[in-house]
Short mmCIF file of C-alpha atoms in Angstrom, two decimals:
data_model
loop_
_atom_site.label_atom_id
_atom_site.label_comp_id
_atom_site.label_asym_id
_atom_site.label_seq_id
_atom_site.Cartn_x
_atom_site.Cartn_y
_atom_site.Cartn_z
CA UNK A 15 35.29 112.03 -35.82
CA UNK A 16 38.03 109.76 -34.63
CA UNK A 17 36.44 109.46 -31.16
CA UNK A 18 33.17 108.48 -32.73
CA UNK A 19 34.88 105.66 -34.64
CA UNK A 20 36.60 104.29 -31.52
CA UNK A 21 33.32 104.45 -29.67
CA UNK A 22 31.55 102.54 -32.38
CA UNK A 23 34.35 99.95 -32.49
CA UNK A 24 34.14 99.45 -28.72
CA UNK A 25 30.44 98.92 -28.90
CA UNK A 26 30.95 96.35 -31.67
CA UNK A 27 33.52 94.41 -29.68
CA UNK A 28 31.26 94.38 -26.65
CA UNK A 29 28.37 93.10 -28.69
CA UNK A 30 30.57 90.40 -30.23
CA UNK A 31 31.70 89.32 -26.76
CA UNK A 32 28.14 89.14 -25.57
CA UNK A 33 27.14 87.07 -28.57
CA UNK A 34 30.04 84.67 -28.05
CA UNK A 35 29.17 84.17 -24.40
CA UNK A 36 25.53 83.62 -25.14
CA UNK A 37 26.19 80.86 -27.75
CA UNK A 38 28.48 78.55 -25.50
CA UNK A 39 26.61 75.22 -24.85
CA UNK A 40 25.73 74.08 -21.30
CA UNK A 41 27.82 70.90 -20.58
CA UNK A 42 26.56 70.20 -17.02
CA UNK A 43 23.94 67.46 -17.96
CA UNK A 44 26.53 65.51 -19.99
CA UNK A 45 29.03 65.70 -17.19
CA UNK A 46 26.52 64.34 -14.66
CA UNK A 47 25.55 61.49 -16.98
CA UNK A 48 29.22 60.73 -17.58
CA UNK A 49 29.88 60.63 -13.85
CA UNK A 50 26.91 58.31 -13.38
CA UNK A 51 28.19 55.98 -16.09
CA UNK A 52 31.64 55.97 -14.55
CA UNK A 53 30.17 55.04 -11.17
CA UNK A 54 28.14 52.22 -12.75
CA UNK A 55 31.20 50.90 -14.56
CA UNK A 56 33.22 51.06 -11.35
CA UNK A 57 30.44 49.22 -9.50
CA UNK A 58 30.18 46.53 -12.20
CA UNK A 59 33.96 46.10 -12.21
CA UNK A 60 33.86 45.66 -8.43
CA UNK A 61 31.02 43.15 -8.73
CA UNK A 62 32.89 41.27 -11.47
CA UNK A 63 36.01 41.18 -9.29
CA UNK A 64 33.95 39.84 -6.39
CA UNK A 65 32.44 37.15 -8.61
CA UNK A 66 35.88 36.17 -9.88
CA UNK A 67 37.17 35.95 -6.30
CA UNK A 68 34.12 33.85 -5.35
CA UNK A 69 34.74 31.52 -8.29
CA UNK A 70 38.35 31.09 -7.19
CA UNK A 71 37.27 30.18 -3.67
CA UNK A 72 34.64 27.78 -5.01
CA UNK A 73 37.17 26.15 -7.33
CA UNK A 74 39.56 25.74 -4.41
CA UNK A 75 36.77 24.04 -2.41
CA UNK A 76 35.99 21.74 -5.35
CA UNK A 77 39.67 20.85 -5.73
CA UNK A 78 39.88 20.14 -1.99
CA UNK A 79 36.78 17.91 -2.11
CA UNK A 80 38.14 16.04 -5.12
CA UNK A 81 41.42 15.46 -3.30
CA UNK A 82 39.56 14.21 -0.23
CA UNK A 83 37.54 11.85 -2.43
CA UNK A 84 40.71 10.53 -4.05
CA UNK A 85 42.30 10.04 -0.63
CA UNK A 86 39.17 8.28 0.66
CA UNK A 87 39.13 6.00 -2.39
CA UNK A 88 42.77 5.10 -1.87
CA UNK A 89 42.14 4.42 1.83
CA UNK A 90 39.13 2.21 0.98
CA UNK A 91 41.09 0.25 -1.62
CA UNK A 92 43.95 -0.18 0.85
CA UNK A 93 41.54 -1.35 3.55
CA UNK A 94 39.95 -3.84 1.14
CA UNK A 95 43.34 -5.22 0.17
CA UNK A 96 44.33 -5.52 3.83
CA UNK A 97 41.01 -7.18 4.68
CA UNK A 98 41.45 -9.65 1.83
CA UNK A 99 44.95 -10.47 3.04
CA UNK A 100 43.72 -10.93 6.62
CA UNK A 101 40.88 -13.14 5.39
CA UNK A 102 43.29 -15.34 3.48
CA UNK A 103 45.53 -15.61 6.54
CA UNK A 104 42.55 -16.44 8.76
CA UNK A 105 41.31 -19.13 6.34
CA UNK A 106 44.78 -20.63 6.23
CA UNK A 107 44.98 -20.63 10.03
CA UNK A 108 41.50 -22.18 10.31
CA UNK A 109 42.42 -24.91 7.85
CA UNK A 110 45.62 -25.60 9.76
CA UNK A 111 43.72 -25.57 13.05
CA UNK A 112 41.16 -28.06 11.70
CA UNK A 113 43.91 -30.39 10.53
CA UNK A 114 45.70 -30.09 13.87
CA UNK A 115 42.43 -30.67 15.75
CA UNK A 116 41.64 -33.76 13.68
CA UNK A 117 45.11 -35.13 14.34
CA UNK A 118 44.79 -34.34 18.04
CA UNK A 119 41.45 -36.13 18.26
CA UNK A 120 42.83 -39.11 16.43
CA UNK A 121 45.85 -39.23 18.71
CA UNK A 122 43.68 -38.81 21.80
CA UNK A 123 41.43 -41.66 20.74
CA UNK A 124 44.46 -43.87 20.17
CA UNK A 125 45.96 -42.93 23.53
CA UNK A 126 42.65 -43.52 25.28
CA UNK A 127 42.39 -46.94 23.69
CA UNK A 128 45.90 -47.74 24.85
CA UNK A 129 45.15 -46.44 28.33
CA UNK A 130 42.18 -48.76 28.68
CA UNK A 131 44.28 -51.67 27.36
CA UNK A 132 41.78 -52.71 24.75
CA UNK A 133 42.36 -56.33 23.78
CA UNK A 134 40.28 -58.45 21.48
CA UNK A 135 39.71 -61.16 24.07
CA UNK A 136 38.61 -58.65 26.70
CA UNK A 137 36.06 -56.87 24.50
CA UNK A 138 32.48 -57.83 23.81
CA UNK A 139 32.23 -58.03 20.01
CA UNK A 140 29.17 -58.37 17.78
CA UNK A 141 28.43 -57.94 14.09
CA UNK A 142 25.37 -55.83 13.32
CA UNK A 143 23.45 -55.92 9.98
CA UNK A 144 23.55 -52.13 9.60
CA UNK A 145 25.97 -49.71 7.90
CA UNK A 146 28.55 -47.98 10.06
CA UNK A 147 26.86 -44.53 9.89
CA UNK A 148 23.56 -45.91 11.24
CA UNK A 149 25.25 -47.82 14.04
CA UNK A 150 27.37 -44.80 15.01
CA UNK A 151 24.26 -42.65 15.31
CA UNK A 152 22.54 -45.19 17.56
CA UNK A 153 25.68 -45.57 19.70
CA UNK A 154 25.83 -41.82 20.29
CA UNK A 155 22.14 -41.70 21.19
CA UNK A 156 22.42 -44.67 23.58
CA UNK A 157 25.42 -43.18 25.39
CA UNK A 158 23.65 -39.85 25.82
CA UNK A 159 20.47 -41.56 27.03
CA UNK A 160 22.40 -43.40 29.76
CA UNK A 161 24.36 -40.39 30.95
CA UNK A 162 27.71 -41.04 29.29
CA UNK A 163 29.04 -37.85 27.64
CA UNK A 164 31.54 -38.51 24.88
CA UNK A 165 35.01 -37.41 25.89
CA UNK A 166 36.87 -38.25 22.68
CA UNK A 167 35.65 -39.49 19.33
CA UNK A 168 37.11 -40.30 15.95
CA UNK A 169 35.11 -41.18 12.84
CA UNK A 170 35.96 -42.05 9.26
CA UNK A 171 34.19 -43.92 6.47
CA UNK A 172 35.55 -47.24 7.69
CA UNK A 173 36.01 -46.83 11.44
CA UNK A 174 34.75 -45.01 14.52
CA UNK A 175 36.04 -44.84 18.09
CA UNK A 176 34.25 -43.40 21.13
CA UNK A 177 35.65 -42.85 24.62
CA UNK A 178 33.17 -41.66 27.24
CA UNK A 179 33.60 -39.61 30.36
CA UNK A 180 33.79 -41.63 33.54
CA UNK A 181 30.31 -41.92 35.07
CA UNK A 182 30.27 -42.04 38.88
CA UNK A 183 27.46 -43.18 41.18
CA UNK A 184 28.09 -42.60 44.87
CA UNK A 185 27.32 -45.38 47.38
CA UNK A 186 23.73 -45.25 48.63
CA UNK A 187 24.60 -46.83 51.98
CA UNK A 188 27.08 -49.12 53.67
CA UNK A 189 25.33 -52.08 52.12
CA UNK A 190 24.77 -50.66 48.62
CA UNK A 191 27.96 -49.77 46.80
CA UNK A 192 28.29 -47.15 44.14
CA UNK A 193 30.22 -47.50 40.92
CA UNK A 194 32.23 -45.73 38.31
CA UNK A 195 32.37 -46.77 34.72
CA UNK A 196 33.84 -45.68 31.42
CA UNK A 197 33.16 -47.09 27.95
CA UNK A 198 35.37 -47.44 24.92
CA UNK A 199 33.43 -48.39 21.81
CA UNK A 200 34.89 -49.30 18.43
CA UNK A 201 33.06 -49.64 15.11
CA UNK A 202 34.52 -51.21 12.00
CA UNK A 203 32.75 -51.21 8.62
CA UNK A 204 32.44 -54.67 7.06
CA UNK A 205 31.30 -55.84 3.60
CA UNK A 206 27.57 -56.05 2.76
CA UNK A 207 26.71 -52.95 4.85
CA UNK A 208 27.44 -54.64 8.16
CA UNK A 209 29.35 -53.25 11.13
CA UNK A 210 31.53 -54.86 13.75
CA UNK A 211 30.75 -53.42 17.21
CA UNK A 212 33.23 -53.70 20.08
CA UNK A 213 32.39 -52.59 23.64
CA UNK A 214 34.87 -52.42 26.50
CA UNK A 215 33.90 -51.19 29.96
CA UNK A 216 36.22 -50.19 32.77
CA UNK A 217 33.82 -50.92 35.59
CA UNK A 218 34.58 -50.52 39.29
CA UNK A 219 32.50 -50.66 42.44
CA UNK A 220 33.01 -47.96 45.04
CA UNK A 221 32.24 -48.29 48.75
CA UNK A 222 31.70 -45.41 51.14
CA UNK A 223 34.90 -43.52 51.77
CA UNK A 224 36.01 -44.02 48.16
CA UNK A 225 37.27 -47.56 48.71
CA UNK A 226 37.46 -49.55 45.44
CA UNK A 227 35.86 -53.00 45.58
CA UNK A 228 36.94 -55.92 43.43
CA UNK A 229 34.77 -56.71 40.40
CA UNK A 230 34.68 -60.01 38.54
CA UNK A 231 35.16 -60.26 34.78
CA UNK A 232 31.61 -61.55 34.49
CA UNK A 233 30.21 -58.42 36.15
CA UNK A 234 32.15 -56.23 33.73
CA UNK A 235 31.05 -58.38 30.78
CA UNK A 236 27.42 -58.02 31.91
CA UNK A 237 27.76 -54.21 31.84
CA UNK A 238 29.15 -54.43 28.31
CA UNK A 239 26.38 -56.78 27.13
CA UNK A 240 23.73 -54.43 28.51
CA UNK A 241 24.97 -51.61 26.31
CA UNK A 242 25.17 -53.91 23.26
CA UNK A 243 21.61 -55.08 23.96
CA UNK A 244 20.35 -51.50 24.11
CA UNK A 245 22.09 -50.70 20.81
CA UNK A 246 20.48 -53.82 19.28
CA UNK A 247 17.06 -52.76 20.51
CA UNK A 248 17.45 -49.24 19.12
CA UNK A 249 18.53 -50.56 15.71
CA UNK A 250 15.51 -52.85 15.52
CA UNK A 251 13.14 -49.98 16.25
CA UNK A 252 10.88 -49.17 13.26
CA UNK A 253 12.14 -45.59 13.23
CA UNK A 254 15.70 -46.87 12.54
CA UNK A 255 14.82 -49.13 9.63
#
């Protein structure tokens, strides 16, 4: 009887074990899904980290560009300031140069007049019924027309002085002498829009071999009167009235 009871109890325990084993749930699908989710999270975290690193690099590039722009702006402003300073210095130098040039021309005209020993009694003088500016223009045109480049000139509202280059004509033959001549012309403004014209010539005749021939005062005066006559004629032209 006792053996039968133990046998029955063993069978019961075996059946209970089988029932317990048969009711345990299968966790393999959940584990696979969990692993998949973990992999996706890891991948997203890696992607997020890469994006963050990329943003850092981009921000560094932006900061570098901004710094370069600031440096370029500073350099441009510095260059503008330096250019403005150089321009001011150049303008000051130009103004000083103009003043010095005007003084030099004035001094040169004075020295040239002294060199030619201009004297009232040795100069052909005539008063013209035209303002100084009009007479000065005609004088310049007449000198250019006759081949006398202006070497030195000085002009103001009341006075003008012209000294020409020395014009040289070589002797044509033993019998026909050449010449060399230089003019000094003075203009002085007078009341009633008139102008006092003074012409002085330093006229010399030149023989072959460069020998200087004597010239009478009348010959020199004739040369001076010719220029005055041409200036008169030009002023009386309809285009000058």
